[in-house]
PDB file of C-alpha atoms in Angstrom:
ATOM      1  CA  MET A   1     -61.212  35.067   6.687  1.00 65.00           C
ATOM      2  CA  MET A   2     -58.723  35.389   3.088  1.00 71.00           C
ATOM      3  CA  PRO A   3     -56.163  37.311   3.509  1.00 79.00           C
ATOM      4  CA  GLY A   4     -57.275  41.168   0.947  1.00 82.00           C
ATOM      5  CA  TRP A   5     -53.937  40.067  -1.707  1.00 80.00           C
ATOM      6  CA  TYR A   6     -55.123  36.604  -2.048  1.00 80.00           C
ATOM      7  CA  GLN A   7     -59.201  38.236  -2.656  1.00 81.00           C
ATOM      8  CA  ARG A   8     -57.640  40.613  -5.268  1.00 85.00           C
ATOM      9  CA  MET A   9     -56.544  37.442  -7.446  1.00 86.00           C
ATOM     10  CA  ASN A  10     -58.638  35.996 -10.197  1.00 88.00           C
ATOM     11  CA  ARG A  11     -58.758  32.224 -10.427  1.00 88.00           C
ATOM     12  CA  ARG A  12     -55.585  32.238 -12.619  1.00 91.00           C
ATOM     13  CA  GLU A  13     -53.359  34.427 -10.235  1.00 90.00           C
ATOM     14  CA  ARG A  14     -54.507  32.042  -7.628  1.00 87.00           C
ATOM     15  CA  MET A  15     -53.894  28.574  -9.285  1.00 92.00           C
ATOM     16  CA  LEU A  16     -50.391  29.936 -10.582  1.00 93.00           C
ATOM     17  CA  SER A  17     -49.371  31.143  -6.607  1.00 91.00           C
ATOM     18  CA  TRP A  18     -50.032  27.731  -5.416  1.00 92.00           C
ATOM     19  CA  ILE A  19     -48.585  26.118  -8.188  1.00 95.00           C
ATOM     20  CA  VAL A  20     -44.937  28.237  -7.820  1.00 95.00           C
ATOM     21  CA  ALA A  21     -45.540  27.883  -3.428  1.00 94.00           C
ATOM     22  CA  GLY A  22     -45.906  24.144  -4.074  1.00 96.00           C
ATOM     23  CA  THR A  23     -42.839  23.987  -6.467  1.00 97.00           C
ATOM     24  CA  VAL A  24     -40.695  26.188  -3.449  1.00 97.00           C
ATOM     25  CA  PHE A  25     -42.239  24.614  -0.830  1.00 97.00           C
ATOM     26  CA  GLY A  26     -41.425  20.994  -2.849  1.00 97.00           C
ATOM     27  CA  LEU A  27     -37.588  21.854  -3.756  1.00 97.00           C
ATOM     28  CA  LEU A  28     -37.347  22.999  -0.123  1.00 97.00           C
ATOM     29  CA  ASN A  29     -37.809  19.433   0.757  1.00 97.00           C
ATOM     30  CA  LEU A  30     -35.883  17.772  -1.814  1.00 97.00           C
ATOM     31  CA  TRP A  31     -32.780  19.942  -0.710  1.00 97.00           C
ATOM     32  CA  ILE A  32     -33.429  19.356   3.381  1.00 97.00           C
ATOM     33  CA  LEU A  33     -33.578  15.441   2.141  1.00 97.00           C
ATOM     34  CA  ASN A  34     -31.092  15.607   0.393  1.00 97.00           C
ATOM     35  CA  TRP A  35     -28.934  17.049   3.186  1.00 97.00           C
ATOM     36  CA  VAL A  36     -30.446  14.463   5.540  1.00 97.00           C
ATOM     37  CA  LEU A  37     -29.265  11.653   3.369  1.00 97.00           C
ATOM     38  CA  ALA A  38     -25.933  12.513   2.741  1.00 96.00           C
ATOM     39  CA  GLY A  39     -25.314  13.430   6.452  1.00 97.00           C
ATOM     40  CA  LEU A  40     -26.902   9.441   6.903  1.00 97.00           C
ATOM     41  CA  SER A  41     -24.796   8.249   4.298  1.00 97.00           C
ATOM     42  CA  ALA A  42     -21.353   9.959   5.875  1.00 97.00           C
ATOM     43  CA  ALA A  43     -22.770   8.474   9.378  1.00 97.00           C
ATOM     44  CA  HIS A  44     -22.923   4.884   7.661  1.00 97.00           C
ATOM     45  CA  LYS A  45     -19.218   5.363   5.876  1.00 97.00           C
ATOM     46  CA  GLU A  46     -17.399   6.370   9.106  1.00 97.00           C
ATOM     47  CA  VAL A  47     -19.260   3.615  11.512  1.00 97.00           C
ATOM     48  CA  ALA A  48     -18.382   1.238   8.736  1.00 97.00           C
ATOM     49  CA  ALA A  49     -14.852   2.706   8.789  1.00 97.00           C
ATOM     50  CA  ARG A  50     -14.571   2.546  12.698  1.00 97.00           C
ATOM     51  CA  ARG A  51     -15.893  -1.067  12.814  1.00 97.00           C
ATOM     52  CA  ALA A  52     -12.939  -2.059  10.312  1.00 96.00           C
ATOM     53  CA  ARG A  53     -10.421   0.103  12.527  1.00 96.00           C
ATOM     54  CA  LEU A  54     -11.668  -1.999  15.239  1.00 96.00           C
ATOM     55  CA  ALA A  55     -11.659  -5.314  13.588  1.00 95.00           C
ATOM     56  CA  GLU A  56      -7.944  -4.222  12.599  1.00 94.00           C
ATOM     57  CA  GLN A  57      -7.289  -3.547  15.748  1.00 93.00           C
ATOM     58  CA  ALA A  58      -8.289  -6.834  17.847  1.00 94.00           C
ATOM     59  CA  LEU A  59      -6.455  -8.543  15.295  1.00 93.00           C
ATOM     60  CA  TYR A  60      -3.757  -6.861  16.185  1.00 90.00           C
ATOM     61  CA  ILE A  61      -4.208  -7.686  19.762  1.00 93.00           C
ATOM     62  CA  LYS A  62      -5.403 -11.272  19.159  1.00 94.00           C
ATOM     63  CA  GLU A  63      -1.895 -11.419  17.058  1.00 94.00           C
ATOM     64  CA  ARG A  64      -0.036  -9.103  19.482  1.00 93.00           C
ATOM     65  CA  ASP A  65       2.115 -11.944  20.765  1.00 94.00           C
ATOM     66  CA  LEU A  66       3.430 -13.237  17.056  1.00 93.00           C
ATOM     67  CA  TRP A  67       4.202 -10.086  16.161  1.00 89.00           C
ATOM     68  CA  MET A  68       6.305  -9.221  19.230  1.00 92.00           C
ATOM     69  CA  LYS A  69       8.206 -12.571  18.683  1.00 93.00           C
ATOM     70  CA  ARG A  70       8.840 -11.188  15.283  1.00 90.00           C
ATOM     71  CA  GLU A  71      10.083  -7.872  16.453  1.00 89.00           C
ATOM     72  CA  GLU A  72      12.699  -9.792  18.738  1.00 92.00           C
ATOM     73  CA  TRP A  73      13.666 -12.342  16.258  1.00 90.00           C
ATOM     74  CA  ILE A  74      14.634  -8.989  13.797  1.00 87.00           C
ATOM     75  CA  GLN A  75      16.286  -7.504  16.459  1.00 86.00           C
ATOM     76  CA  LYS A  76      18.310 -10.216  17.428  1.00 89.00           C
ATOM     77  CA  HIS A  77      18.952 -11.526  13.637  1.00 88.00           C
ATOM     78  CA  GLN A  78      18.882  -8.238  11.259  1.00 86.00           C
ATOM     79  CA  PRO A  79      22.688  -7.259  10.671  1.00 85.00           C
ATOM     80  CA  VAL A  80      24.037  -3.491  11.859  1.00 83.00           C
ATOM     81  CA  LEU A  81      25.224  -1.460   8.740  1.00 79.00           C
ATOM     82  CA  LYS A  82      29.147  -1.136   9.430  1.00 79.00           C
ATOM     83  CA  ASP A  83      30.630   0.560   6.334  1.00 75.00           C
ATOM     84  CA  ALA A  84      29.691   0.914   2.790  1.00 69.00           C
ATOM     85  CA  ALA A  85      31.717  -1.867   1.969  1.00 73.00           C
ATOM     86  CA  GLU A  86      28.278  -3.957   3.215  1.00 77.00           C
ATOM     87  CA  ALA A  87      27.101  -2.840  -0.855  1.00 74.00           C
ATOM     88  CA  SER A  88      30.041  -5.309  -2.093  1.00 80.00           C
ATOM     89  CA  ALA A  89      29.716  -7.999   0.401  1.00 85.00           C
ATOM     90  CA  LEU A  90      25.973  -7.878  -1.176  1.00 86.00           C
ATOM     91  CA  LEU A  91      26.870  -8.206  -4.339  1.00 88.00           C
ATOM     92  CA  ASP A  92      29.185 -11.204  -3.631  1.00 90.00           C
ATOM     93  CA  GLN A  93      26.436 -12.875  -2.038  1.00 90.00           C
ATOM     94  CA  LEU A  94      24.494 -12.509  -5.220  1.00 92.00           C
ATOM     95  CA  ARG A  95      26.853 -13.599  -7.588  1.00 93.00           C
ATOM     96  CA  GLU A  96      27.946 -16.665  -4.640  1.00 93.00           C
ATOM     97  CA  VAL A  97      23.749 -17.479  -5.586  1.00 94.00           C
ATOM     98  CA  ALA A  98      23.607 -16.864  -9.098  1.00 94.00           C
ATOM     99  CA  GLY A  99      26.852 -19.256  -9.400  1.00 94.00           C
ATOM    100  CA  LYS A 100      25.308 -21.902  -7.322  1.00 94.00           C
ATOM    101  CA  TYR A 101      22.426 -21.706 -10.109  1.00 95.00           C
ATOM    102  CA  ASN A 102      24.443 -21.233 -13.869  1.00 93.00           C
ATOM    103  CA  VAL A 103      23.020 -17.514 -13.906  1.00 94.00           C
ATOM    104  CA  LEU A 104      25.385 -15.169 -15.425  1.00 93.00           C
ATOM    105  CA  ILE A 105      25.131 -11.858 -13.767  1.00 94.00           C
ATOM    106  CA  GLU A 106      25.933  -8.503 -15.797  1.00 93.00           C
ATOM    107  CA  ASN A 107      26.690  -5.214 -15.292  1.00 93.00           C
ATOM    108  CA  PRO A 108      26.876  -5.076 -11.214  1.00 92.00           C
ATOM    109  CA  ALA A 109      26.654  -1.763 -10.036  1.00 90.00           C
ATOM    110  CA  ILE A 110      26.332  -0.945  -6.015  1.00 87.00           C
ATOM    111  CA  GLY A 111      25.272   1.826  -4.201  1.00 83.00           C
ATOM    112  CA  ALA A 112      23.899   3.551  -0.682  1.00 79.00           C
ATOM    113  CA  GLY A 113      20.268   3.541  -0.032  1.00 79.00           C
ATOM    114  CA  GLU A 114      17.695   5.011   2.140  1.00 80.00           C
ATOM    115  CA  THR A 115      18.107   5.911   5.601  1.00 81.00           C
ATOM    116  CA  THR A 116      14.653   5.836   7.888  1.00 83.00           C
ATOM    117  CA  PRO A 117      14.131   5.293  11.555  1.00 82.00           C
ATOM    118  CA  TYR A 118      13.539   1.741  11.287  1.00 78.00           C
ATOM    119  CA  HIS A 119      16.233   0.778   8.528  1.00 81.00           C
ATOM    120  CA  GLN A 120      19.487   1.839   6.432  1.00 85.00           C
ATOM    121  CA  THR A 121      19.953  -0.492   3.493  1.00 86.00           C
ATOM    122  CA  VAL A 122      22.327  -0.569   0.410  1.00 87.00           C
ATOM    123  CA  PHE A 123      21.873  -1.855  -2.744  1.00 88.00           C
ATOM    124  CA  ALA A 124      22.978  -3.608  -5.918  1.00 90.00           C
ATOM    125  CA  SER A 125      21.858  -3.462  -9.435  1.00 93.00           C
ATOM    126  CA  ILE A 126      22.497  -6.389 -12.113  1.00 94.00           C
ATOM    127  CA  GLU A 127      21.321  -8.052 -14.528  1.00 95.00           C
ATOM    128  CA  THR A 128      20.666 -11.487 -15.273  1.00 95.00           C
ATOM    129  CA  LYS A 129      20.560 -14.299 -18.173  1.00 94.00           C
ATOM    130  CA  SER A 130      19.480 -17.380 -17.488  1.00 94.00           C
ATOM    131  CA  PRO A 131      16.966 -19.844 -18.207  1.00 94.00           C
ATOM    132  CA  TRP A 132      13.313 -19.421 -15.852  1.00 92.00           C
ATOM    133  CA  PRO A 133      13.786 -22.610 -13.485  1.00 94.00           C
ATOM    134  CA  PRO A 134      17.265 -21.284 -12.148  1.00 94.00           C
ATOM    135  CA  LEU A 135      16.121 -17.875 -12.240  1.00 94.00           C
ATOM    136  CA  VAL A 136      13.802 -18.988  -9.961  1.00 94.00           C
ATOM    137  CA  HIS A 137      15.451 -20.833  -7.422  1.00 94.00           C
ATOM    138  CA  PHE A 138      17.870 -17.684  -7.545  1.00 94.00           C
ATOM    139  CA  LEU A 139      15.242 -15.145  -6.528  1.00 93.00           C
ATOM    140  CA  TYR A 140      14.112 -18.193  -3.883  1.00 92.00           C
ATOM    141  CA  ASP A 141      17.821 -18.228  -2.092  1.00 93.00           C
ATOM    142  CA  VAL A 142      18.260 -14.286  -2.526  1.00 93.00           C
ATOM    143  CA  GLN A 143      15.484 -13.709  -0.347  1.00 89.00           C
ATOM    144  CA  ARG A 144      15.829 -16.219   2.460  1.00 86.00           C
ATOM    145  CA  PRO A 145      13.906 -14.234   6.010  1.00 80.00           C
ATOM    146  CA  ASP A 146      17.446 -14.269   7.527  1.00 83.00           C
ATOM    147  CA  ALA A 147      18.925 -11.730   4.282  1.00 84.00           C
ATOM    148  CA  PHE A 148      17.040  -9.352   5.063  1.00 88.00           C
ATOM    149  CA  ALA A 149      17.392  -8.771   0.838  1.00 89.00           C
ATOM    150  CA  VAL A 150      14.450  -7.225  -0.922  1.00 88.00           C
ATOM    151  CA  PHE A 151      13.910  -6.480  -4.357  1.00 91.00           C
ATOM    152  CA  GLU A 152      13.008  -2.688  -5.130  1.00 91.00           C
ATOM    153  CA  ASN A 153      12.699  -3.405  -8.584  1.00 92.00           C
ATOM    154  CA  VAL A 154      12.420  -6.054 -10.334  1.00 94.00           C
ATOM    155  CA  ASN A 155      11.745  -6.245 -14.747  1.00 95.00           C
ATOM    156  CA  LEU A 156      11.892  -9.906 -16.595  1.00 94.00           C
ATOM    157  CA  ALA A 157      11.640 -10.168 -20.048  1.00 94.00           C
ATOM    158  CA  ILE A 158      12.308 -13.672 -22.217  1.00 93.00           C
ATOM    159  CA  ASP A 159      15.343 -12.873 -24.387  1.00 90.00           C
ATOM    160  CA  GLY A 160      14.636 -11.752 -27.986  1.00 89.00           C
ATOM    161  CA  SER A 161      17.695 -13.543 -29.435  1.00 91.00           C
ATOM    162  CA  ASP A 162      17.043 -17.176 -27.651  1.00 91.00           C
ATOM    163  CA  PRO A 163      13.135 -17.463 -26.047  1.00 91.00           C
ATOM    164  CA  THR A 164      14.495 -20.243 -23.910  1.00 92.00           C
ATOM    165  CA  MET A 165      16.308 -17.833 -21.663  1.00 93.00           C
ATOM    166  CA  MET A 166      15.341 -14.891 -19.506  1.00 94.00           C
ATOM    167  CA  ARG A 167      16.563 -11.616 -18.829  1.00 95.00           C
ATOM    168  CA  GLY A 168      16.159  -9.633 -15.124  1.00 95.00           C
ATOM    169  CA  LYS A 169      17.178  -6.189 -14.264  1.00 96.00           C
ATOM    170  CA  PHE A 170      16.679  -6.089 -10.505  1.00 95.00           C
ATOM    171  CA  LYS A 171      17.786  -3.942  -8.157  1.00 94.00           C
ATOM    172  CA  ILE A 172      18.152  -5.260  -4.752  1.00 93.00           C
ATOM    173  CA  ALA A 173      18.774  -3.790  -1.538  1.00 90.00           C
ATOM    174  CA  ARG A 174      19.822  -5.437   2.004  1.00 89.00           C
ATOM    175  CA  TRP A 175      18.072  -3.987   5.224  1.00 88.00           C
ATOM    176  CA  PHE A 176      19.897  -3.421   8.122  1.00 87.00           C
ATOM    177  CA  ALA A 177      19.090  -1.946  11.660  1.00 86.00           C
ATOM    178  CA  SER A 178      19.651   1.852  12.262  1.00 76.00           C
ATOM    179  CA  THR A 179      20.788   1.294  15.714  1.00 61.00           C
ATOM    180  CA  PRO A 180      22.350  -1.751  17.059  1.00 52.00           C
ATOM    181  CA  PRO A 181      19.978  -3.854  18.551  1.00 49.00           C
ATOM    182  CA  SER A 182      19.337  -3.235  22.094  1.00 54.00           C
ATOM    183  CA  LYS A 183      20.280  -6.284  24.591  1.00 49.00           C
TER     184      LYS A 183
END
């Protein structure tokens, strides 16, 4: 009960047709298997991403009180930008802290920074020259939490003329509340 076209083939043609049919069948199976495995891989990645997101959300929920207290502290303590003179006040503060640790400030510059729905900034750009330990103390004091000061750009290098001295270029921004805190 073989079809007529198959019976008309010689042995060699039949073998070749089986090889072609087997190759097409194998390639079709490989294509389907590749499609299934790609879908399975994408599903595993999605499950892993969702698990990570769930763990992150669980952590946020667990630490909600801590973040609410931090938000409340920020609302109470973050200053409001009154005018552009705040940039010169930041520079004065930097000079005061630098004087405390004998850090030499060179080429001071001030300016207004970005404004977002969450904060407004003013910045001061300075260059410093000092030994390493006083510079560390200066950086520590400038960044205390209630100062709302952020180092946006830092470039430190050893002074070429005196290897015991450090040269630094800093862009330091002070973050202010964008609107007065609600009471």
